[in-house]
PDB file of C-alpha atoms in Angstrom:
ATOM      1  CA  UNK A 195     -89.640  -9.810 -42.034  1.00 41.00           C
ATOM      2  CA  UNK A 196     -86.354 -12.053 -40.742  1.00 39.00           C
ATOM      3  CA  UNK A 197     -83.103 -10.950 -41.993  1.00 37.00           C
ATOM      4  CA  UNK A 198     -80.417 -13.779 -42.394  1.00 37.00           C
ATOM      5  CA  UNK A 199     -76.937 -12.577 -42.261  1.00 35.00           C
ATOM      6  CA  UNK A 200     -74.262 -14.845 -43.710  1.00 40.00           C
ATOM      7  CA  UNK A 201     -70.734 -14.555 -42.853  1.00 42.00           C
ATOM      8  CA  UNK A 202     -67.644 -16.038 -44.624  1.00 49.00           C
ATOM      9  CA  UNK A 203     -64.271 -16.647 -42.972  1.00 48.00           C
ATOM     10  CA  UNK A 204     -61.157 -15.910 -44.746  1.00 55.00           C
ATOM     11  CA  UNK A 205     -59.044 -18.567 -46.032  1.00 56.00           C
ATOM     12  CA  UNK A 206     -56.502 -17.813 -43.116  1.00 58.00           C
ATOM     13  CA  UNK A 207     -59.221 -17.982 -40.466  1.00 53.00           C
ATOM     14  CA  UNK A 208     -60.649 -21.418 -41.905  1.00 56.00           C
ATOM     15  CA  UNK A 209     -57.042 -22.777 -41.671  1.00 55.00           C
ATOM     16  CA  UNK A 210     -56.927 -21.516 -38.328  1.00 49.00           C
ATOM     17  CA  UNK A 211     -59.954 -22.967 -37.161  1.00 47.00           C
ATOM     18  CA  UNK A 212     -59.073 -26.591 -38.673  1.00 45.00           C
ATOM     19  CA  UNK A 213     -55.599 -26.425 -37.207  1.00 47.00           C
ATOM     20  CA  UNK A 214     -57.421 -25.815 -33.815  1.00 43.00           C
ATOM     21  CA  UNK A 215     -59.959 -28.240 -34.123  1.00 45.00           C
ATOM     22  CA  UNK A 216     -57.330 -30.968 -34.941  1.00 44.00           C
ATOM     23  CA  UNK A 217     -55.439 -29.887 -31.985  1.00 41.00           C
ATOM     24  CA  UNK A 218     -58.013 -30.074 -29.456  1.00 39.00           C
ATOM     25  CA  UNK A 219     -59.302 -33.404 -30.870  1.00 41.00           C
ATOM     26  CA  UNK A 220     -55.782 -34.765 -30.174  1.00 42.00           C
ATOM     27  CA  UNK A 221     -56.046 -33.881 -26.514  1.00 39.00           C
ATOM     28  CA  UNK A 222     -57.708 -36.122 -24.166  1.00 45.00           C
ATOM     29  CA  UNK A 223     -60.381 -34.033 -22.028  1.00 47.00           C
ATOM     30  CA  UNK A 224     -59.272 -35.927 -18.608  1.00 49.00           C
ATOM     31  CA  UNK A 225     -55.697 -37.389 -19.261  1.00 63.00           C
ATOM     32  CA  UNK A 226     -54.911 -40.355 -17.145  1.00 71.00           C
ATOM     33  CA  UNK A 227     -52.409 -39.647 -14.454  1.00 75.00           C
ATOM     34  CA  UNK A 228     -49.905 -42.535 -13.666  1.00 85.00           C
ATOM     35  CA  UNK A 229     -47.226 -42.689 -10.799  1.00 96.00           C
ATOM     36  CA  UNK A 230     -43.560 -43.372 -11.739  1.00 98.00           C
ATOM     37  CA  UNK A 231     -40.634 -43.142  -9.516  1.00 98.00           C
ATOM     38  CA  UNK A 232     -38.739 -40.191  -9.797  1.00 97.00           C
ATOM     39  CA  UNK A 233     -35.215 -41.752 -10.323  1.00 98.00           C
ATOM     40  CA  UNK A 234     -35.740 -45.474 -10.753  1.00 98.00           C
ATOM     41  CA  UNK A 235     -31.943 -46.398 -10.588  1.00 98.00           C
ATOM     42  CA  UNK A 236     -31.396 -44.634  -7.300  1.00 98.00           C
ATOM     43  CA  UNK A 237     -34.804 -45.424  -5.729  1.00 98.00           C
ATOM     44  CA  UNK A 238     -34.785 -49.064  -6.594  1.00 99.00           C
ATOM     45  CA  UNK A 239     -31.168 -49.468  -5.050  1.00 98.00           C
ATOM     46  CA  UNK A 240     -32.157 -47.443  -1.882  1.00 98.00           C
ATOM     47  CA  UNK A 241     -35.354 -49.647  -1.116  1.00 98.00           C
ATOM     48  CA  UNK A 242     -33.623 -52.772  -2.157  1.00 99.00           C
ATOM     49  CA  UNK A 243     -29.859 -52.372  -1.440  1.00 98.00           C
ATOM     50  CA  UNK A 244     -29.291 -56.114  -2.309  1.00 98.00           C
ATOM     51  CA  UNK A 245     -30.793 -55.763  -5.807  1.00 99.00           C
ATOM     52  CA  UNK A 246     -28.983 -55.945  -9.057  1.00 98.00           C
ATOM     53  CA  UNK A 247     -31.648 -54.592 -11.525  1.00 98.00           C
ATOM     54  CA  UNK A 248     -35.122 -54.210 -12.222  1.00 99.00           C
ATOM     55  CA  UNK A 249     -37.991 -54.743 -14.871  1.00 98.00           C
ATOM     56  CA  UNK A 250     -40.814 -52.127 -15.742  1.00 98.00           C
ATOM     57  CA  UNK A 251     -43.952 -53.234 -16.567  1.00 98.00           C
ATOM     58  CA  UNK A 252     -47.279 -51.086 -17.349  1.00 98.00           C
ATOM     59  CA  UNK A 253     -50.856 -52.277 -16.850  1.00 98.00           C
ATOM     60  CA  UNK A 254     -54.152 -50.675 -16.583  1.00 98.00           C
ATOM     61  CA  UNK A 255     -57.490 -51.729 -15.314  1.00 98.00           C
ATOM     62  CA  UNK A 256     -58.935 -50.890 -18.727  1.00 98.00           C
ATOM     63  CA  UNK A 257     -56.743 -53.554 -20.677  1.00 97.00           C
ATOM     64  CA  UNK A 258     -56.781 -56.108 -17.763  1.00 96.00           C
ATOM     65  CA  UNK A 259     -60.425 -56.457 -17.131  1.00 97.00           C
ATOM     66  CA  UNK A 260     -62.561 -53.259 -17.739  1.00 98.00           C
ATOM     67  CA  UNK A 261     -65.517 -52.387 -15.888  1.00 98.00           C
ATOM     68  CA  UNK A 262     -66.000 -55.957 -14.408  1.00 98.00           C
ATOM     69  CA  UNK A 263     -62.381 -55.675 -12.951  1.00 98.00           C
ATOM     70  CA  UNK A 264     -63.199 -51.974 -11.691  1.00 98.00           C
ATOM     71  CA  UNK A 265     -66.164 -53.157  -9.854  1.00 98.00           C
ATOM     72  CA  UNK A 266     -64.089 -55.687  -8.195  1.00 98.00           C
ATOM     73  CA  UNK A 267     -61.432 -53.646  -7.071  1.00 98.00           C
ATOM     74  CA  UNK A 268     -63.860 -51.157  -5.728  1.00 98.00           C
ATOM     75  CA  UNK A 269     -65.816 -53.901  -3.860  1.00 98.00           C
ATOM     76  CA  UNK A 270     -62.433 -55.022  -2.271  1.00 98.00           C
ATOM     77  CA  UNK A 271     -61.334 -51.360  -1.506  1.00 98.00           C
ATOM     78  CA  UNK A 272     -64.835 -50.399   0.052  1.00 97.00           C
ATOM     79  CA  UNK A 273     -64.970 -47.301  -2.031  1.00 98.00           C
ATOM     80  CA  UNK A 274     -65.392 -46.242  -5.558  1.00 98.00           C
ATOM     81  CA  UNK A 275     -62.893 -44.707  -8.010  1.00 97.00           C
ATOM     82  CA  UNK A 276     -63.259 -41.175  -8.640  1.00 94.00           C
ATOM     83  CA  UNK A 277     -61.341 -38.030 -10.092  1.00 91.00           C
ATOM     84  CA  UNK A 278     -58.333 -37.617 -12.158  1.00 90.00           C
ATOM     85  CA  UNK A 279     -56.312 -40.186 -10.278  1.00 92.00           C
ATOM     86  CA  UNK A 280     -58.564 -43.165 -10.426  1.00 96.00           C
ATOM     87  CA  UNK A 281     -60.110 -43.475 -14.093  1.00 96.00           C
ATOM     88  CA  UNK A 282     -60.404 -46.659 -15.564  1.00 97.00           C
ATOM     89  CA  UNK A 283     -57.471 -46.117 -18.023  1.00 97.00           C
ATOM     90  CA  UNK A 284     -54.800 -44.961 -15.529  1.00 97.00           C
ATOM     91  CA  UNK A 285     -51.591 -46.545 -16.316  1.00 97.00           C
ATOM     92  CA  UNK A 286     -49.984 -48.340 -13.321  1.00 98.00           C
ATOM     93  CA  UNK A 287     -46.235 -48.577 -13.316  1.00 98.00           C
ATOM     94  CA  UNK A 288     -44.790 -51.812 -11.536  1.00 99.00           C
ATOM     95  CA  UNK A 289     -41.444 -52.411 -10.885  1.00 99.00           C
ATOM     96  CA  UNK A 290     -40.158 -56.100 -10.478  1.00 99.00           C
ATOM     97  CA  UNK A 291     -36.828 -55.882  -8.450  1.00 99.00           C
ATOM     98  CA  UNK A 292     -34.466 -58.438  -9.461  1.00 99.00           C
ATOM     99  CA  UNK A 293     -31.364 -59.979  -8.173  1.00 98.00           C
ATOM    100  CA  UNK A 294     -29.109 -61.973 -10.493  1.00 98.00           C
ATOM    101  CA  UNK A 295     -32.223 -62.296 -12.494  1.00 97.00           C
ATOM    102  CA  UNK A 296     -34.601 -63.435 -10.137  1.00 98.00           C
ATOM    103  CA  UNK A 297     -37.560 -61.250  -8.845  1.00 99.00           C
ATOM    104  CA  UNK A 298     -37.058 -60.662  -5.013  1.00 99.00           C
ATOM    105  CA  UNK A 299     -39.785 -57.980  -4.637  1.00 99.00           C
ATOM    106  CA  UNK A 300     -41.736 -55.221  -6.018  1.00 99.00           C
ATOM    107  CA  UNK A 301     -42.110 -51.315  -6.037  1.00 99.00           C
ATOM    108  CA  UNK A 302     -45.271 -49.727  -6.948  1.00 99.00           C
ATOM    109  CA  UNK A 303     -46.853 -46.125  -6.169  1.00 98.00           C
ATOM    110  CA  UNK A 304     -50.162 -44.754  -6.632  1.00 98.00           C
ATOM    111  CA  UNK A 305     -51.547 -40.917  -6.732  1.00 97.00           C
ATOM    112  CA  UNK A 306     -54.171 -40.208  -4.197  1.00 96.00           C
ATOM    113  CA  UNK A 307     -56.158 -36.906  -3.432  1.00 93.00           C
ATOM    114  CA  UNK A 308     -54.804 -35.375  -0.141  1.00 90.00           C
ATOM    115  CA  UNK A 309     -56.311 -32.207   1.618  1.00 89.00           C
ATOM    116  CA  UNK A 310     -53.991 -29.737  -0.352  1.00 87.00           C
ATOM    117  CA  UNK A 311     -53.681 -31.567  -3.700  1.00 88.00           C
ATOM    118  CA  UNK A 312     -52.210 -34.854  -4.905  1.00 91.00           C
ATOM    119  CA  UNK A 313     -50.023 -37.113  -2.775  1.00 96.00           C
ATOM    120  CA  UNK A 314     -47.860 -40.150  -4.122  1.00 98.00           C
ATOM    121  CA  UNK A 315     -47.501 -43.310  -1.616  1.00 98.00           C
ATOM    122  CA  UNK A 316     -44.901 -45.691  -2.608  1.00 99.00           C
ATOM    123  CA  UNK A 317     -44.547 -49.371  -1.217  1.00 99.00           C
ATOM    124  CA  UNK A 318     -41.743 -51.703  -1.370  1.00 99.00           C
ATOM    125  CA  UNK A 319     -42.893 -55.283  -0.995  1.00 99.00           C
ATOM    126  CA  UNK A 320     -41.480 -58.741  -0.880  1.00 99.00           C
ATOM    127  CA  UNK A 321     -42.780 -61.495  -3.167  1.00 99.00           C
ATOM    128  CA  UNK A 322     -45.705 -62.273  -0.992  1.00 98.00           C
ATOM    129  CA  UNK A 323     -46.666 -58.623  -0.806  1.00 99.00           C
ATOM    130  CA  UNK A 324     -45.740 -57.972   2.744  1.00 99.00           C
ATOM    131  CA  UNK A 325     -44.714 -54.253   2.875  1.00 99.00           C
ATOM    132  CA  UNK A 326     -40.875 -53.713   3.706  1.00 98.00           C
ATOM    133  CA  UNK A 327     -40.889 -49.944   2.866  1.00 98.00           C
ATOM    134  CA  UNK A 328     -43.302 -47.036   2.864  1.00 98.00           C
ATOM    135  CA  UNK A 329     -42.765 -43.464   1.840  1.00 97.00           C
ATOM    136  CA  UNK A 330     -44.202 -40.499   0.308  1.00 98.00           C
ATOM    137  CA  UNK A 331     -42.846 -39.478  -3.004  1.00 98.00           C
ATOM    138  CA  UNK A 332     -45.170 -36.323  -3.112  1.00 97.00           C
ATOM    139  CA  UNK A 333     -47.028 -34.815  -0.257  1.00 95.00           C
ATOM    140  CA  UNK A 334     -48.173 -31.168   0.156  1.00 90.00           C
ATOM    141  CA  UNK A 335     -49.147 -30.606   3.696  1.00 90.00           C
ATOM    142  CA  UNK A 336     -48.572 -28.449   6.649  1.00 89.00           C
ATOM    143  CA  UNK A 337     -47.655 -31.306   8.860  1.00 91.00           C
ATOM    144  CA  UNK A 338     -45.519 -33.120   5.813  1.00 92.00           C
ATOM    145  CA  UNK A 339     -42.565 -33.484   8.145  1.00 95.00           C
ATOM    146  CA  UNK A 340     -44.155 -35.473  10.790  1.00 96.00           C
ATOM    147  CA  UNK A 341     -45.963 -37.697   8.096  1.00 96.00           C
ATOM    148  CA  UNK A 342     -42.768 -38.468   6.152  1.00 96.00           C
ATOM    149  CA  UNK A 343     -40.758 -39.072   9.447  1.00 97.00           C
ATOM    150  CA  UNK A 344     -39.433 -42.689   9.101  1.00 96.00           C
ATOM    151  CA  UNK A 345     -41.125 -43.755  12.569  1.00 97.00           C
ATOM    152  CA  UNK A 346     -44.414 -43.202  10.695  1.00 98.00           C
ATOM    153  CA  UNK A 347     -43.404 -45.500   7.702  1.00 97.00           C
ATOM    154  CA  UNK A 348     -42.029 -48.118   9.939  1.00 98.00           C
ATOM    155  CA  UNK A 349     -45.615 -48.827  11.106  1.00 98.00           C
ATOM    156  CA  UNK A 350     -46.464 -50.207   7.720  1.00 98.00           C
ATOM    157  CA  UNK A 351     -43.474 -52.781   7.852  1.00 98.00           C
ATOM    158  CA  UNK A 352     -44.747 -56.230   7.753  1.00 98.00           C
ATOM    159  CA  UNK A 353     -48.289 -55.655   6.774  1.00 98.00           C
ATOM    160  CA  UNK A 354     -50.216 -56.889   3.908  1.00 98.00           C
ATOM    161  CA  UNK A 355     -53.452 -56.626   2.281  1.00 98.00           C
ATOM    162  CA  UNK A 356     -55.227 -58.951   4.914  1.00 97.00           C
ATOM    163  CA  UNK A 357     -54.306 -56.448   7.598  1.00 97.00           C
ATOM    164  CA  UNK A 358     -56.221 -53.728   5.424  1.00 97.00           C
ATOM    165  CA  UNK A 359     -59.136 -55.421   4.683  1.00 96.00           C
ATOM    166  CA  UNK A 360     -60.596 -54.584   7.973  1.00 94.00           C
ATOM    167  CA  UNK A 361     -59.627 -50.948   7.303  1.00 97.00           C
ATOM    168  CA  UNK A 362     -62.898 -49.000   6.694  1.00 97.00           C
ATOM    169  CA  UNK A 363     -62.167 -45.924   4.240  1.00 97.00           C
ATOM    170  CA  UNK A 364     -65.620 -44.484   4.715  1.00 96.00           C
ATOM    171  CA  UNK A 365     -65.356 -44.039   8.532  1.00 96.00           C
ATOM    172  CA  UNK A 366     -61.597 -44.018   8.605  1.00 96.00           C
ATOM    173  CA  UNK A 367     -61.432 -46.806  11.321  1.00 96.00           C
ATOM    174  CA  UNK A 368     -59.720 -50.381  11.536  1.00 95.00           C
ATOM    175  CA  UNK A 369     -61.095 -53.555  13.155  1.00 92.00           C
ATOM    176  CA  UNK A 370     -60.467 -53.423  16.827  1.00 92.00           C
ATOM    177  CA  UNK A 371     -57.304 -55.611  17.459  1.00 91.00           C
ATOM    178  CA  UNK A 372     -56.041 -55.422  13.770  1.00 92.00           C
ATOM    179  CA  UNK A 373     -52.565 -54.461  13.075  1.00 96.00           C
ATOM    180  CA  UNK A 374     -53.786 -51.679  10.963  1.00 96.00           C
ATOM    181  CA  UNK A 375     -55.848 -50.271  13.838  1.00 96.00           C
ATOM    182  CA  UNK A 376     -52.339 -49.897  15.616  1.00 97.00           C
ATOM    183  CA  UNK A 377     -51.019 -47.428  13.130  1.00 98.00           C
ATOM    184  CA  UNK A 378     -50.816 -44.061  14.772  1.00 97.00           C
ATOM    185  CA  UNK A 379     -51.368 -40.765  13.097  1.00 97.00           C
ATOM    186  CA  UNK A 380     -48.270 -38.477  14.122  1.00 96.00           C
ATOM    187  CA  UNK A 381     -50.183 -35.584  13.330  1.00 95.00           C
ATOM    188  CA  UNK A 382     -53.938 -35.322  14.514  1.00 94.00           C
ATOM    189  CA  UNK A 383     -54.354 -31.922  12.702  1.00 94.00           C
ATOM    190  CA  UNK A 384     -53.699 -33.551   9.415  1.00 94.00           C
ATOM    191  CA  UNK A 385     -56.402 -36.267   9.648  1.00 96.00           C
ATOM    192  CA  UNK A 386     -57.512 -35.899   6.188  1.00 96.00           C
ATOM    193  CA  UNK A 387     -53.943 -36.880   4.800  1.00 96.00           C
ATOM    194  CA  UNK A 388     -53.400 -39.593   7.262  1.00 97.00           C
ATOM    195  CA  UNK A 389     -56.608 -41.090   6.151  1.00 97.00           C
ATOM    196  CA  UNK A 390     -55.650 -40.559   2.545  1.00 97.00           C
ATOM    197  CA  UNK A 391     -52.496 -42.207   2.969  1.00 98.00           C
ATOM    198  CA  UNK A 392     -54.226 -45.499   4.408  1.00 98.00           C
ATOM    199  CA  UNK A 393     -56.517 -45.360   1.443  1.00 98.00           C
ATOM    200  CA  UNK A 394     -53.530 -45.280  -0.897  1.00 98.00           C
ATOM    201  CA  UNK A 395     -51.795 -48.099   1.071  1.00 99.00           C
ATOM    202  CA  UNK A 396     -55.016 -50.087   0.567  1.00 99.00           C
ATOM    203  CA  UNK A 397     -55.485 -49.425  -2.848  1.00 99.00           C
ATOM    204  CA  UNK A 398     -51.917 -50.184  -3.732  1.00 99.00           C
ATOM    205  CA  UNK A 399     -52.202 -53.464  -1.969  1.00 99.00           C
ATOM    206  CA  UNK A 400     -55.319 -54.395  -3.899  1.00 99.00           C
ATOM    207  CA  UNK A 401     -53.653 -53.349  -7.355  1.00 99.00           C
ATOM    208  CA  UNK A 402     -50.471 -55.299  -6.618  1.00 99.00           C
ATOM    209  CA  UNK A 403     -52.580 -58.379  -5.654  1.00 99.00           C
ATOM    210  CA  UNK A 404     -54.582 -58.235  -8.990  1.00 98.00           C
ATOM    211  CA  UNK A 405     -51.690 -57.423 -11.288  1.00 98.00           C
ATOM    212  CA  UNK A 406     -48.665 -59.021  -9.775  1.00 98.00           C
ATOM    213  CA  UNK A 407     -49.604 -61.864  -7.258  1.00 98.00           C
ATOM    214  CA  UNK A 408     -52.558 -63.443  -8.969  1.00 97.00           C
ATOM    215  CA  UNK A 409     -55.060 -62.818  -6.122  1.00 98.00           C
ATOM    216  CA  UNK A 410     -53.465 -64.400  -3.245  1.00 98.00           C
ATOM    217  CA  UNK A 411     -55.356 -62.225  -0.759  1.00 98.00           C
ATOM    218  CA  UNK A 412     -58.927 -62.937  -1.577  1.00 96.00           C
ATOM    219  CA  UNK A 413     -61.415 -60.681   0.445  1.00 93.00           C
ATOM    220  CA  UNK A 414     -62.614 -62.390   3.610  1.00 90.00           C
ATOM    221  CA  UNK A 415     -66.256 -63.748   3.039  1.00 83.00           C
ATOM    222  CA  UNK A 416     -69.268 -61.602   4.263  1.00 75.00           C
ATOM    223  CA  UNK A 417     -70.465 -62.607   7.960  1.00 69.00           C
ATOM    224  CA  UNK A 418     -73.657 -64.129   7.764  1.00 58.00           C
TER     225      UNK A 418
END
């Protein structure tokens, strides 16, 4: 004989269960993680002393092109998007830097997984996508002081996406003779974070080209 036991929740218990189900339904399982300037007024002026204002826009791969756009970005990057920082619905915060109402540059930052946690890499760019400033807004590393040193950031100045197409994320190497290959790691013991920074820069430049510049830096044609 099989015995079935029925239980009946109290009114208070049922109400609590309903409230919890509504709460969990409202929470995303994996919330998209964006990357904003900590203090836009201060940071924009520091990166562009000549600026008189800025405008902020918010974009995402999901809204701009969906899976097809994601596939194209991954091809240009040479790696797949993965993890909490690279979901298709990540909101990218992009700053148009203004001088007397005219756009004179852009600022954009991305999240990237480092050895000891997330890092945030910001680029200040001119209107052609050339880097005029690089810095870590967030970096957890035993060798963070060396990576944050201004001398390291200066190595990126003047470079653009064309210089990073030759950087292979899978191997961590750049095409011989390229300007990306000339970037030196100031902390060999922090190779993981160095490579994460270069991946973040390449990803950042690709997103700026897609969302702001109208794809003025198409990827090089495959060698036949």
